């Protein structure tokens, strides 16, 4: 073979964009160069963003450009941006075999999107992502330091197996992972794909595959059951479970009262029967409700059940049972439900309630009884109550349904519920894609154009078992001339004997009885989180888990306890409850911000958060006032509260983002300063340490009024300690702030006295001429040039030994942790 002449050139990120063209990024010139195989530049393009620092393969004629906080799909032919997606800093890009899906790998996250960077989902990891590859079914398999994991296109992820040593994937095929280890050796690792193939089949609605996996028994365990519950398939989870308690809970969730009843009979405890009764009552299944109440001997609920179902015969039995149990209140309630006035009168008399008995008799026209009771009251010296004559007889309302269960709509069973119960075979649901319309309507779309009539007669309707087939077949006519087999679109004249019970009536009646439940839409709260990287919006949507992951990645937050109430307030403030039908639960409506009438239907607004920048500015002013008043403990809580609120804050513009960062810096400085002053007051018996802390307090960035107060305090402490040289420095700094006349006069007097002595008697760890910051944990100076670490949340500085601890200033962040930075506005992702 002829030797190949290698060519070298300047650039980075060489990526093919055609069979004989490749692109390189020239960071110095800020250009994308398209070169031929001779390394000659054929085209120059300007990157789509000024922060572009890397390019990746994206198919013929396109590139994926990595920018500061997003990925851009760039067309090199048109020199235009096709799409963009907000992402963390991407290190690797992996395309599926058909180029329909792309996985973008960053340090601790994987972003999966389609060809146009749409329908993006993010999988977060706490351990660094090492590598990844697509398998032949469209599942992304990736590795971390000690696991092989999978990620589905909808964002679901899980662990496939653990690893002894890290590996780097090259290909996934079938149940084998091909990879390299750290020594560069090829390895093949067997994996079990049944879990993610089961979930993928569920997502793609390939229910026949799901059913085959269920029957094979290859899957089991609490994780699969929990997944099925979360994804809205409790009836499938019910098939896996043998534990009666879990079966009962799943049956209640999917509304299968019959299975719940069987499980309750096996468990046979009071709480289970009570819950079964509550759920059965919601479905209007009075027979099971009655049975459950009888099991728990809940006589009050039983009486009320018989009242609303109009079962007066059993109400009278309940009256007798209450009498046998000597339950006076139960007797009176049952008599009241029955409208039995003599019985109520008897019960009141027997219980000694003669005034009430007199009122009952007088109000309902029982004069003889009223006169008799009046005599008893008079002889006993009791006052006879007056009757105003406006009372009316309490008659029980007439029930809507009498005795039977509440009528329910006929709903066809779902695939799993029908097949797993054995009512319908799985093959009945399998149909050719090209014949969907015909299979769904049966023979009603047949125009009878001739042909295979014999085959038509033998063909069985797969819906006949549900009572939805052709009535002629069910009636057994055996003749089908095609005259009324379908919708006669050419003849619109209705026959005169339409109501005489023709063949089509049965079909129409059958169809009219079936109610197809509408498909549930995507909740507004879920839309809020789909394309948002702002923790406050995730907390407002009630997705606290994703909000905590974002805060951990952006601000290094590890202690979420102080944010608990902020999360709850954000979630509650974004929804309004409105009462609907009586006895029905309230309806919850999302509250959006920046709504206007021009928005298209179904397009929701972003959530209206409880915190805002003007509100925090008002709280800052209140905290300033509290500091001036000397209430340092209270002021410290207020400044820390501002930092906590900023963590879940949302603003609209770049200018407001800068204001938020400035506000965070102010709150941090004051929180650190107040902690120093509070600590100083603990050293009353150690004047040296107290003086050091007083000196450090004066180097915090505070308002002039507070800095003036700190300088006055330090000046007095150092003067009393006879450190006259340092006290003179504080006096000069105080005079530079132009204090009030009285304060300035005192500072000048101290300065004159100190200049006469001009010495420090006590040696302190304080050098005002060497710039420093104060460690927020040890309260010692960190001079310029000394290694230190910072809190990623608030920015407080610490000595190196404090790395890994929770920041005591904000009580949120992990000192020294890596973080991408605060995201509080959609503008930051553009």
PDB file of C-alpha atoms in Angstrom, residues 686-787:
ATOM      1  CA  UNK A 686     -10.890  37.191  77.325  1.00  0.00           C
ATOM      2  CA  UNK A 687     -10.277  40.859  76.382  1.00  0.00           C
ATOM      3  CA  UNK A 688      -7.537  39.946  73.901  1.00  0.00           C
ATOM      4  CA  UNK A 689      -9.797  37.699  71.789  1.00  0.00           C
ATOM      5  CA  UNK A 690     -12.674  40.159  72.116  1.00  0.00           C
ATOM      6  CA  UNK A 691     -10.431  42.945  70.797  1.00  0.00           C
ATOM      7  CA  UNK A 692      -9.388  40.810  67.791  1.00  0.00           C
ATOM      8  CA  UNK A 693     -13.003  40.111  66.873  1.00  0.00           C
ATOM      9  CA  UNK A 694     -13.912  43.789  67.295  1.00  0.00           C
ATOM     10  CA  UNK A 695     -11.118  44.664  64.858  1.00  0.00           C
ATOM     11  CA  UNK A 696     -12.281  42.023  62.343  1.00  0.00           C
ATOM     12  CA  UNK A 697     -15.824  43.402  62.612  1.00  0.00           C
ATOM     13  CA  UNK A 698     -14.647  46.749  61.222  1.00  0.00           C
ATOM     14  CA  UNK A 699     -13.368  45.116  58.023  1.00  0.00           C
ATOM     15  CA  UNK A 700     -16.790  43.786  56.924  1.00  0.00           C
ATOM     16  CA  UNK A 701     -18.530  45.562  54.038  1.00  0.00           C
ATOM     17  CA  UNK A 702     -21.402  47.356  55.778  1.00  0.00           C
ATOM     18  CA  UNK A 703     -23.424  50.535  55.470  1.00  0.00           C
ATOM     19  CA  UNK A 704     -21.638  53.707  56.719  1.00  0.00           C
ATOM     20  CA  UNK A 705     -23.868  53.959  59.805  1.00  0.00           C
ATOM     21  CA  UNK A 706     -23.084  50.383  60.861  1.00  0.00           C
ATOM     22  CA  UNK A 707     -19.395  50.716  59.987  1.00  0.00           C
ATOM     23  CA  UNK A 708     -19.302  53.877  62.092  1.00  0.00           C
ATOM     24  CA  UNK A 709     -20.831  52.047  65.060  1.00  0.00           C
ATOM     25  CA  UNK A 710     -18.343  49.155  64.675  1.00  0.00           C
ATOM     26  CA  UNK A 711     -15.401  51.610  64.550  1.00  0.00           C
ATOM     27  CA  UNK A 712     -16.610  53.416  67.682  1.00  0.00           C
ATOM     28  CA  UNK A 713     -16.864  50.096  69.510  1.00  0.00           C
ATOM     29  CA  UNK A 714     -13.397  48.963  68.379  1.00  0.00           C
ATOM     30  CA  UNK A 715     -11.870  52.363  69.215  1.00  0.00           C
ATOM     31  CA  UNK A 716     -13.187  52.148  72.788  1.00  0.00           C
ATOM     32  CA  UNK A 717     -12.096  48.507  73.270  1.00  0.00           C
ATOM     33  CA  UNK A 718      -8.565  49.100  72.001  1.00  0.00           C
ATOM     34  CA  UNK A 719      -8.191  52.345  73.991  1.00  0.00           C
ATOM     35  CA  UNK A 720      -9.129  50.478  77.188  1.00  0.00           C
ATOM     36  CA  UNK A 721      -6.709  47.683  76.233  1.00  0.00           C
ATOM     37  CA  UNK A 722      -3.965  50.371  75.867  1.00  0.00           C
ATOM     38  CA  UNK A 723      -3.336  49.464  72.252  1.00  0.00           C
ATOM     39  CA  UNK A 724      -3.139  53.164  71.417  1.00  0.00           C
ATOM     40  CA  UNK A 725      -1.561  52.826  67.987  1.00  0.00           C
ATOM     41  CA  UNK A 726      -4.409  50.611  66.685  1.00  0.00           C
ATOM     42  CA  UNK A 727      -7.044  52.726  68.471  1.00  0.00           C
ATOM     43  CA  UNK A 728      -5.678  55.764  66.606  1.00  0.00           C
ATOM     44  CA  UNK A 729      -6.214  53.947  63.281  1.00  0.00           C
ATOM     45  CA  UNK A 730      -9.840  53.288  64.175  1.00  0.00           C
ATOM     46  CA  UNK A 731     -10.254  56.961  65.147  1.00  0.00           C
ATOM     47  CA  UNK A 732      -8.924  58.142  61.777  1.00  0.00           C
ATOM     48  CA  UNK A 733     -11.173  55.729  59.871  1.00  0.00           C
ATOM     49  CA  UNK A 734     -14.126  56.935  61.930  1.00  0.00           C
ATOM     50  CA  UNK A 735     -13.396  60.592  61.152  1.00  0.00           C
ATOM     51  CA  UNK A 736     -13.226  59.765  57.405  1.00  0.00           C
ATOM     52  CA  UNK A 737     -16.898  58.748  57.562  1.00  0.00           C
ATOM     53  CA  UNK A 738     -17.944  62.317  58.656  1.00  0.00           C
ATOM     54  CA  UNK A 739     -19.783  61.209  61.814  1.00  0.00           C
ATOM     55  CA  UNK A 740     -22.062  63.488  63.895  1.00  0.00           C
ATOM     56  CA  UNK A 741     -20.358  66.362  65.739  1.00  0.00           C
ATOM     57  CA  UNK A 742     -20.461  64.698  69.142  1.00  0.00           C
ATOM     58  CA  UNK A 743     -18.978  61.443  67.814  1.00  0.00           C
ATOM     59  CA  UNK A 744     -16.323  63.311  65.796  1.00  0.00           C
ATOM     60  CA  UNK A 745     -15.316  65.312  68.901  1.00  0.00           C
ATOM     61  CA  UNK A 746     -14.894  62.090  70.904  1.00  0.00           C
ATOM     62  CA  UNK A 747     -12.845  60.495  68.084  1.00  0.00           C
ATOM     63  CA  UNK A 748     -10.524  63.537  67.922  1.00  0.00           C
ATOM     64  CA  UNK A 749      -9.979  63.412  71.676  1.00  0.00           C
ATOM     65  CA  UNK A 750      -9.093  59.705  71.519  1.00  0.00           C
ATOM     66  CA  UNK A 751      -6.792  60.348  68.554  1.00  0.00           C
ATOM     67  CA  UNK A 752      -4.916  63.087  70.439  1.00  0.00           C
ATOM     68  CA  UNK A 753      -4.499  60.852  73.480  1.00  0.00           C
ATOM     69  CA  UNK A 754      -3.309  57.905  71.364  1.00  0.00           C
ATOM     70  CA  UNK A 755      -0.800  59.974  69.411  1.00  0.00           C
ATOM     71  CA  UNK A 756       0.903  60.930  72.694  1.00  0.00           C
ATOM     72  CA  UNK A 757       1.394  57.264  73.639  1.00  0.00           C
ATOM     73  CA  UNK A 758       1.664  55.770  70.118  1.00  0.00           C
ATOM     74  CA  UNK A 759       2.204  52.129  71.153  1.00  0.00           C
ATOM     75  CA  UNK A 760       0.328  48.804  71.545  1.00  0.00           C
ATOM     76  CA  UNK A 761       0.773  46.936  74.814  1.00  0.00           C
ATOM     77  CA  UNK A 762      -1.030  43.683  73.811  1.00  0.00           C
ATOM     78  CA  UNK A 763       0.092  41.747  70.742  1.00  0.00           C
ATOM     79  CA  UNK A 764      -2.901  40.648  68.637  1.00  0.00           C
ATOM     80  CA  UNK A 765      -3.478  38.556  65.511  1.00  0.00           C
ATOM     81  CA  UNK A 766      -4.422  41.637  63.511  1.00  0.00           C
ATOM     82  CA  UNK A 767      -2.530  43.481  60.796  1.00  0.00           C
ATOM     83  CA  UNK A 768      -4.546  46.290  59.251  1.00  0.00           C
ATOM     84  CA  UNK A 769      -1.933  46.956  56.563  1.00  0.00           C
ATOM     85  CA  UNK A 770      -2.108  43.419  55.093  1.00  0.00           C
ATOM     86  CA  UNK A 771      -5.441  42.846  53.257  1.00  0.00           C
ATOM     87  CA  UNK A 772      -7.429  39.913  54.619  1.00  0.00           C
ATOM     88  CA  UNK A 773     -10.840  38.298  54.889  1.00  0.00           C
ATOM     89  CA  UNK A 774     -12.188  36.626  58.018  1.00  0.00           C
ATOM     90  CA  UNK A 775     -12.821  32.864  58.077  1.00  0.00           C
ATOM     91  CA  UNK A 776     -16.515  32.456  58.752  1.00  0.00           C
ATOM     92  CA  UNK A 777     -15.944  29.330  60.875  1.00  0.00           C
ATOM     93  CA  UNK A 778     -12.791  29.950  62.920  1.00  0.00           C
ATOM     94  CA  UNK A 779     -13.044  33.800  62.976  1.00  0.00           C
ATOM     95  CA  UNK A 780      -9.378  34.134  62.086  1.00  0.00           C
ATOM     96  CA  UNK A 781      -7.887  36.333  59.335  1.00  0.00           C
ATOM     97  CA  UNK A 782      -7.038  34.804  55.947  1.00  0.00           C
ATOM     98  CA  UNK A 783      -4.347  37.119  54.584  1.00  0.00           C
ATOM     99  CA  UNK A 784      -3.775  37.681  50.898  1.00  0.00           C
ATOM    100  CA  UNK A 785      -1.838  34.830  49.309  1.00  0.00           C
ATOM    101  CA  UNK A 786      -3.082  32.201  51.787  1.00  0.00           C
ATOM    102  CA  UNK A 787      -4.976  29.217  50.338  1.00  0.00           C
TER     103      UNK A 787
END
